[in-house]
PDB file of C-alpha atoms in Angstrom:
ATOM      1  CA  MET A 158      66.029 -13.064  -9.406  1.00 59.00           C
ATOM      2  CA  MET A 159      68.411 -14.527  -6.989  1.00 67.00           C
ATOM      3  CA  LYS A 160      68.476 -18.020  -6.310  1.00 90.00           C
ATOM      4  CA  LYS A 161      69.622 -17.402  -2.466  1.00 97.00           C
ATOM      5  CA  PHE A 162      68.085 -15.862   0.278  1.00 98.00           C
ATOM      6  CA  ALA A 163      71.202 -14.475   3.648  1.00 99.00           C
ATOM      7  CA  LEU A 164      69.561 -15.112   6.945  1.00 99.00           C
ATOM      8  CA  LEU A 165      72.332 -14.207   9.465  1.00 99.00           C
ATOM      9  CA  VAL A 166      72.659 -15.484  12.728  1.00 99.00           C
ATOM     10  CA  TYR A 167      73.906 -14.898  15.432  1.00 99.00           C
ATOM     11  CA  PRO A 168      73.753 -17.271  19.498  1.00 98.00           C
ATOM     12  CA  GLU A 169      70.288 -17.498  20.745  1.00 98.00           C
ATOM     13  CA  PHE A 170      68.892 -16.830  17.097  1.00 98.00           C
ATOM     14  CA  SER A 171      65.305 -17.347  16.563  1.00 98.00           C
ATOM     15  CA  LEU A 172      64.482 -20.635  13.923  1.00 97.00           C
ATOM     16  CA  GLN A 173      61.579 -20.922  14.471  1.00 96.00           C
ATOM     17  CA  GLU A 174      60.177 -16.764  13.510  1.00 97.00           C
ATOM     18  CA  VAL A 175      62.259 -17.759  10.077  1.00 98.00           C
ATOM     19  CA  MET A 176      61.154 -20.742   8.974  1.00 96.00           C
ATOM     20  CA  ASN A 177      58.029 -19.851   7.507  1.00 96.00           C
ATOM     21  CA  LEU A 178      60.085 -17.369   5.178  1.00 98.00           C
ATOM     22  CA  SER A 179      62.577 -20.139   4.293  1.00 98.00           C
ATOM     23  CA  ARG A 180      59.305 -22.460   2.646  1.00 96.00           C
ATOM     24  CA  LEU A 181      57.659 -20.514   1.507  1.00 96.00           C
ATOM     25  CA  PHE A 182      60.732 -19.026  -0.386  1.00 97.00           C
ATOM     26  CA  ARG A 183      61.983 -22.428  -0.982  1.00 96.00           C
ATOM     27  CA  TRP A 184      58.717 -24.153  -2.353  1.00 94.00           C
ATOM     28  CA  SER A 185      56.319 -20.922  -3.874  1.00 95.00           C
ATOM     29  CA  TYR A 186      59.904 -18.853  -5.183  1.00 96.00           C
ATOM     30  CA  ASP A 187      62.666 -21.785  -5.228  1.00 96.00           C
ATOM     31  CA  ILE A 188      64.609 -19.187  -3.562  1.00 97.00           C
ATOM     32  CA  CYS A 189      66.124 -20.950  -1.322  1.00 98.00           C
ATOM     33  CA  THR A 190      68.318 -20.243   2.174  1.00 98.00           C
ATOM     34  CA  GLU A 191      72.186 -20.060   2.758  1.00 98.00           C
ATOM     35  CA  VAL A 192      72.782 -19.135   6.844  1.00 99.00           C
ATOM     36  CA  ILE A 193      75.802 -16.552   7.320  1.00 99.00           C
ATOM     37  CA  SER A 194      77.756 -16.586  10.359  1.00 99.00           C
ATOM     38  CA  SER A 195      81.087 -13.838  11.555  1.00 98.00           C
ATOM     39  CA  GLY A 196      82.489 -17.100  10.999  1.00 98.00           C
ATOM     40  CA  LYS A 197      82.403 -21.412  10.316  1.00 97.00           C
ATOM     41  CA  ASP A 198      81.374 -22.614  13.725  1.00 98.00           C
ATOM     42  CA  ALA A 199      78.304 -24.508  14.488  1.00 98.00           C
ATOM     43  CA  VAL A 200      75.934 -21.818  15.958  1.00 98.00           C
ATOM     44  CA  THR A 201      72.865 -22.898  18.190  1.00 98.00           C
ATOM     45  CA  SER A 202      70.055 -21.193  18.641  1.00 98.00           C
ATOM     46  CA  GLU A 203      67.626 -20.316  20.736  1.00 97.00           C
ATOM     47  CA  GLU A 204      65.854 -23.881  20.341  1.00 97.00           C
ATOM     48  CA  GLY A 205      68.671 -25.318  21.428  1.00 98.00           C
ATOM     49  CA  ILE A 206      68.882 -26.980  17.497  1.00 98.00           C
ATOM     50  CA  SER A 207      72.958 -26.336  15.790  1.00 98.00           C
ATOM     51  CA  VAL A 208      73.021 -24.432  12.782  1.00 98.00           C
ATOM     52  CA  LEU A 209      76.450 -23.808  10.656  1.00 98.00           C
ATOM     53  CA  PRO A 210      77.009 -21.172   9.121  1.00 98.00           C
ATOM     54  CA  GLN A 211      77.402 -21.431   4.330  1.00 98.00           C
ATOM     55  CA  LYS A 212      79.132 -18.169   4.285  1.00 98.00           C
ATOM     56  CA  THR A 213      80.469 -15.968   6.063  1.00 99.00           C
ATOM     57  CA  THR A 214      80.190 -12.940   6.557  1.00 98.00           C
ATOM     58  CA  ASP A 215      83.327 -11.745   5.189  1.00 98.00           C
ATOM     59  CA  GLU A 216      81.904 -13.774   2.174  1.00 98.00           C
ATOM     60  CA  PHE A 217      78.790 -12.094   1.693  1.00 98.00           C
ATOM     61  CA  ASP A 218      78.677 -10.458  -1.807  1.00 97.00           C
ATOM     62  CA  PRO A 219      75.289  -9.005  -2.027  1.00 96.00           C
ATOM     63  CA  LYS A 220      75.047  -9.297  -5.581  1.00 96.00           C
ATOM     64  CA  ASP A 221      74.906 -13.376  -4.868  1.00 96.00           C
ATOM     65  CA  TYR A 222      71.076 -12.651  -2.753  1.00 98.00           C
ATOM     66  CA  ALA A 223      67.413 -11.693  -3.239  1.00 97.00           C
ATOM     67  CA  CYS A 224      67.240 -10.110   0.260  1.00 98.00           C
ATOM     68  CA  LEU A 225      69.337 -10.535   4.234  1.00 99.00           C
ATOM     69  CA  ILE A 226      67.353 -11.351   7.122  1.00 99.00           C
ATOM     70  CA  LEU A 227      67.978 -11.129  10.594  1.00 99.00           C
ATOM     71  CA  PRO A 228      65.770 -13.325  13.192  1.00 99.00           C
ATOM     72  CA  GLY A 229      65.321 -12.529  16.487  1.00 98.00           C
ATOM     73  CA  CYS A 230      67.837 -13.686  19.507  1.00 97.00           C
ATOM     74  CA  SER A 231      66.096 -14.265  23.106  1.00 95.00           C
ATOM     75  CA  ASP A 232      69.622 -13.168  24.320  1.00 94.00           C
ATOM     76  CA  LEU A 233      71.413 -10.245  23.160  1.00 94.00           C
ATOM     77  CA  ARG A 234      74.449 -10.006  25.078  1.00 92.00           C
ATOM     78  CA  ALA A 235      76.480 -12.392  22.574  1.00 95.00           C
ATOM     79  CA  VAL A 236      75.801 -10.687  19.525  1.00 97.00           C
ATOM     80  CA  LEU A 237      76.013  -7.244  20.497  1.00 95.00           C
ATOM     81  CA  GLN A 238      79.703  -7.974  21.313  1.00 95.00           C
ATOM     82  CA  ASP A 239      80.729  -9.520  18.229  1.00 97.00           C
ATOM     83  CA  LYS A 240      82.336  -6.498  16.051  1.00 97.00           C
ATOM     84  CA  LYS A 241      81.809  -8.109  12.536  1.00 98.00           C
ATOM     85  CA  ILE A 242      78.791  -8.683  13.281  1.00 98.00           C
ATOM     86  CA  LEU A 243      78.699  -4.769  13.567  1.00 98.00           C
ATOM     87  CA  ASP A 244      81.008  -3.725  10.750  1.00 98.00           C
ATOM     88  CA  PHE A 245      78.286  -6.649   8.487  1.00 99.00           C
ATOM     89  CA  LEU A 246      75.153  -4.656   8.983  1.00 99.00           C
ATOM     90  CA  ARG A 247      77.148  -1.720   8.904  1.00 98.00           C
ATOM     91  CA  SER A 248      78.279  -1.708   4.927  1.00 98.00           C
ATOM     92  CA  PHE A 249      74.577  -1.130   4.602  1.00 98.00           C
ATOM     93  CA  ALA A 250      74.624   2.136   5.311  1.00 97.00           C
ATOM     94  CA  GLY A 251      73.315   3.901   2.692  1.00 94.00           C
ATOM     95  CA  ASN A 252      72.494   1.046   0.605  1.00 96.00           C
ATOM     96  CA  ASP A 253      68.389   1.633   0.396  1.00 96.00           C
ATOM     97  CA  THR A 254      68.655  -0.671  -2.590  1.00 97.00           C
ATOM     98  CA  PHE A 255      69.161  -3.913  -1.112  1.00 98.00           C
ATOM     99  CA  PRO A 256      65.641  -5.231   0.958  1.00 98.00           C
ATOM    100  CA  ILE A 257      66.046  -6.468   3.994  1.00 99.00           C
ATOM    101  CA  GLY A 258      64.053  -7.964   6.807  1.00 99.00           C
ATOM    102  CA  ALA A 259      64.094  -8.160  10.139  1.00 99.00           C
ATOM    103  CA  ILE A 260      61.389  -9.962  13.415  1.00 99.00           C
ATOM    104  CA  CYS A 261      61.576  -9.528  17.323  1.00 98.00           C
ATOM    105  CA  SER A 262      64.432  -8.058  18.319  1.00 98.00           C
ATOM    106  CA  GLY A 263      66.270  -8.376  15.259  1.00 98.00           C
ATOM    107  CA  PRO A 264      65.539  -4.502  14.240  1.00 99.00           C
ATOM    108  CA  LEU A 265      67.788  -3.376  17.733  1.00 98.00           C
ATOM    109  CA  LEU A 266      70.397  -4.866  15.953  1.00 98.00           C
ATOM    110  CA  LEU A 267      69.545  -2.687  12.126  1.00 99.00           C
ATOM    111  CA  ALA A 268      69.385   0.079  14.926  1.00 98.00           C
ATOM    112  CA  TRP A 269      72.472  -1.346  16.971  1.00 97.00           C
ATOM    113  CA  ALA A 270      73.966  -0.324  13.533  1.00 98.00           C
ATOM    114  CA  GLY A 271      72.564   2.749  12.484  1.00 98.00           C
ATOM    115  CA  LEU A 272      69.867   1.834  10.251  1.00 98.00           C
ATOM    116  CA  LEU A 273      67.107   2.415  11.370  1.00 98.00           C
ATOM    117  CA  LYS A 274      68.343   6.201  11.334  1.00 97.00           C
ATOM    118  CA  GLU A 275      65.215   7.819  11.023  1.00 97.00           C
ATOM    119  CA  LYS A 276      62.361   4.642   9.709  1.00 98.00           C
ATOM    120  CA  LYS A 277      59.827   3.779  11.306  1.00 99.00           C
ATOM    121  CA  PHE A 278      60.271   0.972  12.135  1.00 99.00           C
ATOM    122  CA  THR A 279      58.518  -2.133  14.410  1.00 98.00           C
ATOM    123  CA  ALA A 280      59.804  -4.879  16.613  1.00 98.00           C
ATOM    124  CA  SER A 281      59.071  -7.144  19.305  1.00 96.00           C
ATOM    125  CA  ILE A 282      61.022  -4.195  22.450  1.00 94.00           C
ATOM    126  CA  TYR A 283      60.343  -4.271  25.986  1.00 94.00           C
ATOM    127  CA  MET A 284      59.476   0.063  25.780  1.00 96.00           C
ATOM    128  CA  ASP A 285      61.909   0.706  28.389  1.00 96.00           C
ATOM    129  CA  PHE A 286      65.173  -0.264  26.059  1.00 96.00           C
ATOM    130  CA  PHE A 287      64.154   2.490  24.789  1.00 97.00           C
ATOM    131  CA  ASP A 288      65.885   4.004  27.946  1.00 95.00           C
ATOM    132  CA  ILE A 289      68.225   0.932  27.364  1.00 95.00           C
ATOM    133  CA  PHE A 290      69.969   1.343  24.314  1.00 95.00           C
ATOM    134  CA  PRO A 291      70.396   5.397  23.317  1.00 94.00           C
ATOM    135  CA  PHE A 292      70.209   4.025  19.256  1.00 96.00           C
ATOM    136  CA  LEU A 293      66.832   2.977  19.312  1.00 98.00           C
ATOM    137  CA  GLU A 294      63.997   6.111  17.727  1.00 98.00           C
ATOM    138  CA  LYS A 295      61.420   6.019  20.472  1.00 97.00           C
ATOM    139  CA  GLU A 296      59.591   8.836  17.290  1.00 98.00           C
ATOM    140  CA  ASN A 297      60.115   6.045  14.560  1.00 98.00           C
ATOM    141  CA  TYR A 298      58.662   3.270  16.712  1.00 98.00           C
ATOM    142  CA  VAL A 299      55.330   2.638  14.831  1.00 98.00           C
ATOM    143  CA  ALA A 300      53.008   0.018  17.350  1.00 96.00           C
ATOM    144  CA  ALA A 301      52.037  -2.186  14.828  1.00 96.00           C
ATOM    145  CA  PRO A 302      52.516  -6.493  13.493  1.00 95.00           C
ATOM    146  CA  SER A 303      54.687  -5.297  10.705  1.00 98.00           C
ATOM    147  CA  VAL A 304      56.738  -2.051   9.225  1.00 99.00           C
ATOM    148  CA  VAL A 305      58.095  -1.906   5.888  1.00 99.00           C
ATOM    149  CA  ALA A 306      60.133   1.330   5.022  1.00 98.00           C
ATOM    150  CA  GLY A 307      61.503   2.102   2.052  1.00 98.00           C
ATOM    151  CA  ASN A 308      63.540  -1.884   1.987  1.00 98.00           C
ATOM    152  CA  ILE A 309      63.659  -2.657   5.245  1.00 99.00           C
ATOM    153  CA  VAL A 310      60.629  -5.000   6.011  1.00 99.00           C
ATOM    154  CA  THR A 311      61.044  -5.540  10.353  1.00 99.00           C
ATOM    155  CA  ALA A 312      58.014  -7.824  12.246  1.00 98.00           C
ATOM    156  CA  GLY A 313      57.193  -8.535  15.917  1.00 97.00           C
ATOM    157  CA  GLY A 314      58.163 -12.150  16.460  1.00 96.00           C
ATOM    158  CA  SER A 315      54.750 -13.871  16.426  1.00 93.00           C
ATOM    159  CA  ASN A 316      53.837 -11.809  12.772  1.00 94.00           C
ATOM    160  CA  PHE A 317      56.054 -14.632  11.606  1.00 94.00           C
ATOM    161  CA  ASN A 318      53.007 -15.227   8.940  1.00 93.00           C
ATOM    162  CA  GLY A 319      53.094 -12.223   8.148  1.00 94.00           C
ATOM    163  CA  PHE A 320      56.797 -11.040   7.721  1.00 97.00           C
ATOM    164  CA  ALA A 321      56.880 -13.590   5.343  1.00 97.00           C
ATOM    165  CA  VAL A 322      54.338 -12.910   3.549  1.00 96.00           C
ATOM    166  CA  GLU A 323      55.954  -8.379   3.745  1.00 98.00           C
ATOM    167  CA  MET A 324      59.320 -10.121   2.365  1.00 98.00           C
ATOM    168  CA  ALA A 325      57.823 -11.871  -0.931  1.00 98.00           C
ATOM    169  CA  HIS A 326      56.139  -8.256  -1.360  1.00 98.00           C
ATOM    170  CA  LEU A 327      58.441  -6.324  -1.551  1.00 98.00           C
ATOM    171  CA  LEU A 328      60.833  -8.728  -3.748  1.00 98.00           C
ATOM    172  CA  GLY A 329      58.192  -8.140  -6.199  1.00 97.00           C
ATOM    173  CA  LEU A 330      56.846 -11.660  -5.977  1.00 97.00           C
ATOM    174  CA  GLU A 331      53.259 -12.648  -6.321  1.00 96.00           C
ATOM    175  CA  CYS A 332      52.147 -13.762  -3.428  1.00 94.00           C
ATOM    176  CA  PRO A 333      48.642 -13.620  -1.335  1.00 91.00           C
ATOM    177  CA  ASP A 334      48.368 -11.908   2.237  1.00 89.00           C
ATOM    178  CA  ARG A 335      47.411 -15.692   3.655  1.00 84.00           C
ATOM    179  CA  ILE A 336      49.058 -17.904   2.379  1.00 82.00           C
ATOM    180  CA  PHE A 337      49.896 -19.502   5.915  1.00 79.00           C
ATOM    181  CA  SER A 338      47.315 -20.620   8.181  1.00 67.00           C
ATOM    182  CA  GLY A 339      47.458 -18.120  11.979  1.00 63.00           C
ATOM    183  CA  TYR A 340      47.366 -15.115  11.384  1.00 61.00           C
ATOM    184  CA  MET A 341      47.212 -11.041  13.099  1.00 62.00           C
ATOM    185  CA  ASP A 342      43.617 -10.909  13.134  1.00 69.00           C
ATOM    186  CA  SER A 343      43.317  -9.109  16.284  1.00 74.00           C
ATOM    187  CA  TRP A 344      45.505  -6.064  18.191  1.00 80.00           C
ATOM    188  CA  THR A 345      46.417  -3.077  19.107  1.00 85.00           C
ATOM    189  CA  PRO A 346      49.001  -0.750  19.824  1.00 87.00           C
ATOM    190  CA  GLU A 347      48.365  -1.436  23.076  1.00 85.00           C
ATOM    191  CA  ASP A 348      50.509  -4.992  23.076  1.00 83.00           C
ATOM    192  CA  TYR A 349      53.545  -3.659  21.616  1.00 82.00           C
ATOM    193  CA  ASP A 350      53.425  -1.401  24.857  1.00 86.00           C
ATOM    194  CA  GLU A 351      54.733  -4.029  27.310  1.00 87.00           C
ATOM    195  CA  HIS A 352      57.428  -2.023  30.432  1.00 90.00           C
ATOM    196  CA  LEU A 353      59.313  -4.381  32.117  1.00 90.00           C
ATOM    197  CA  PRO A 354      59.406  -3.906  35.847  1.00 91.00           C
ATOM    198  CA  PRO A 355      62.129  -0.926  37.650  1.00 89.00           C
ATOM    199  CA  GLU A 356      64.421  -4.160  38.451  1.00 90.00           C
ATOM    200  CA  ALA A 357      64.415  -6.058  35.371  1.00 89.00           C
ATOM    201  CA  VAL A 358      65.599  -2.175  33.690  1.00 90.00           C
ATOM    202  CA  GLU A 359      68.392  -1.733  36.486  1.00 90.00           C
ATOM    203  CA  GLU A 360      69.434  -5.457  35.848  1.00 89.00           C
ATOM    204  CA  ILE A 361      70.091  -4.861  32.223  1.00 88.00           C
ATOM    205  CA  LYS A 362      71.613  -1.984  31.860  1.00 88.00           C
ATOM    206  CA  ALA A 363      74.346  -3.141  34.311  1.00 88.00           C
ATOM    207  CA  GLU A 364      74.629  -6.429  32.182  1.00 85.00           C
ATOM    208  CA  PHE A 365      75.109  -4.249  29.644  1.00 86.00           C
ATOM    209  CA  ALA A 366      76.940  -2.116  30.404  1.00 82.00           C
ATOM    210  CA  GLY A 367      80.119  -2.976  29.202  1.00 74.00           C
ATOM    211  CA  VAL A 368      78.662  -3.668  25.621  1.00 74.00           C
ATOM    212  CA  LEU A 369      76.675   0.166  24.737  1.00 70.00           C
TER     213      LEU A 369
END
């Protein structure tokens, strides 16, 4: 087993969604987090914490890592304009063995790169996004806390504990289903069927008009 995994960061990424995963992997399996990004400049999370990437996406070699993790992002505008991130993610096209995990809005980035084509997935996104982002396949969206589709795990943002456990299982690691406290014990499909007000939909379409 590799002794590190890659955490891909971008402006306004969510640190809290992946910290339990980092803690689990470090203290239970001696697998440390290595932060990667499109450049070496500090990247500020949505919590306001600046993180310094250890490697760039150009330096990434999948043979050196156990898996790749994509956190959520509270403002997608910057990352969707980062061609290096897009090219990096597209480099995994056709790779059905390297483990990848994405949580909250992170799955949207996988879809953007074509990695979720014809794959079941979940995410923390508004249903209106399927009309805004043409690369999101509504027919493959699953209203559930987490979804495992081959080598890819996707999860809703509130299921950060379950996400960590699913990634451990994907890597073949022995991990109890309830190693943390705080799980998604009570949920319904309606919890994953949120919509924006019409005026917000138009505002988002206008904001991303020059990006997509």
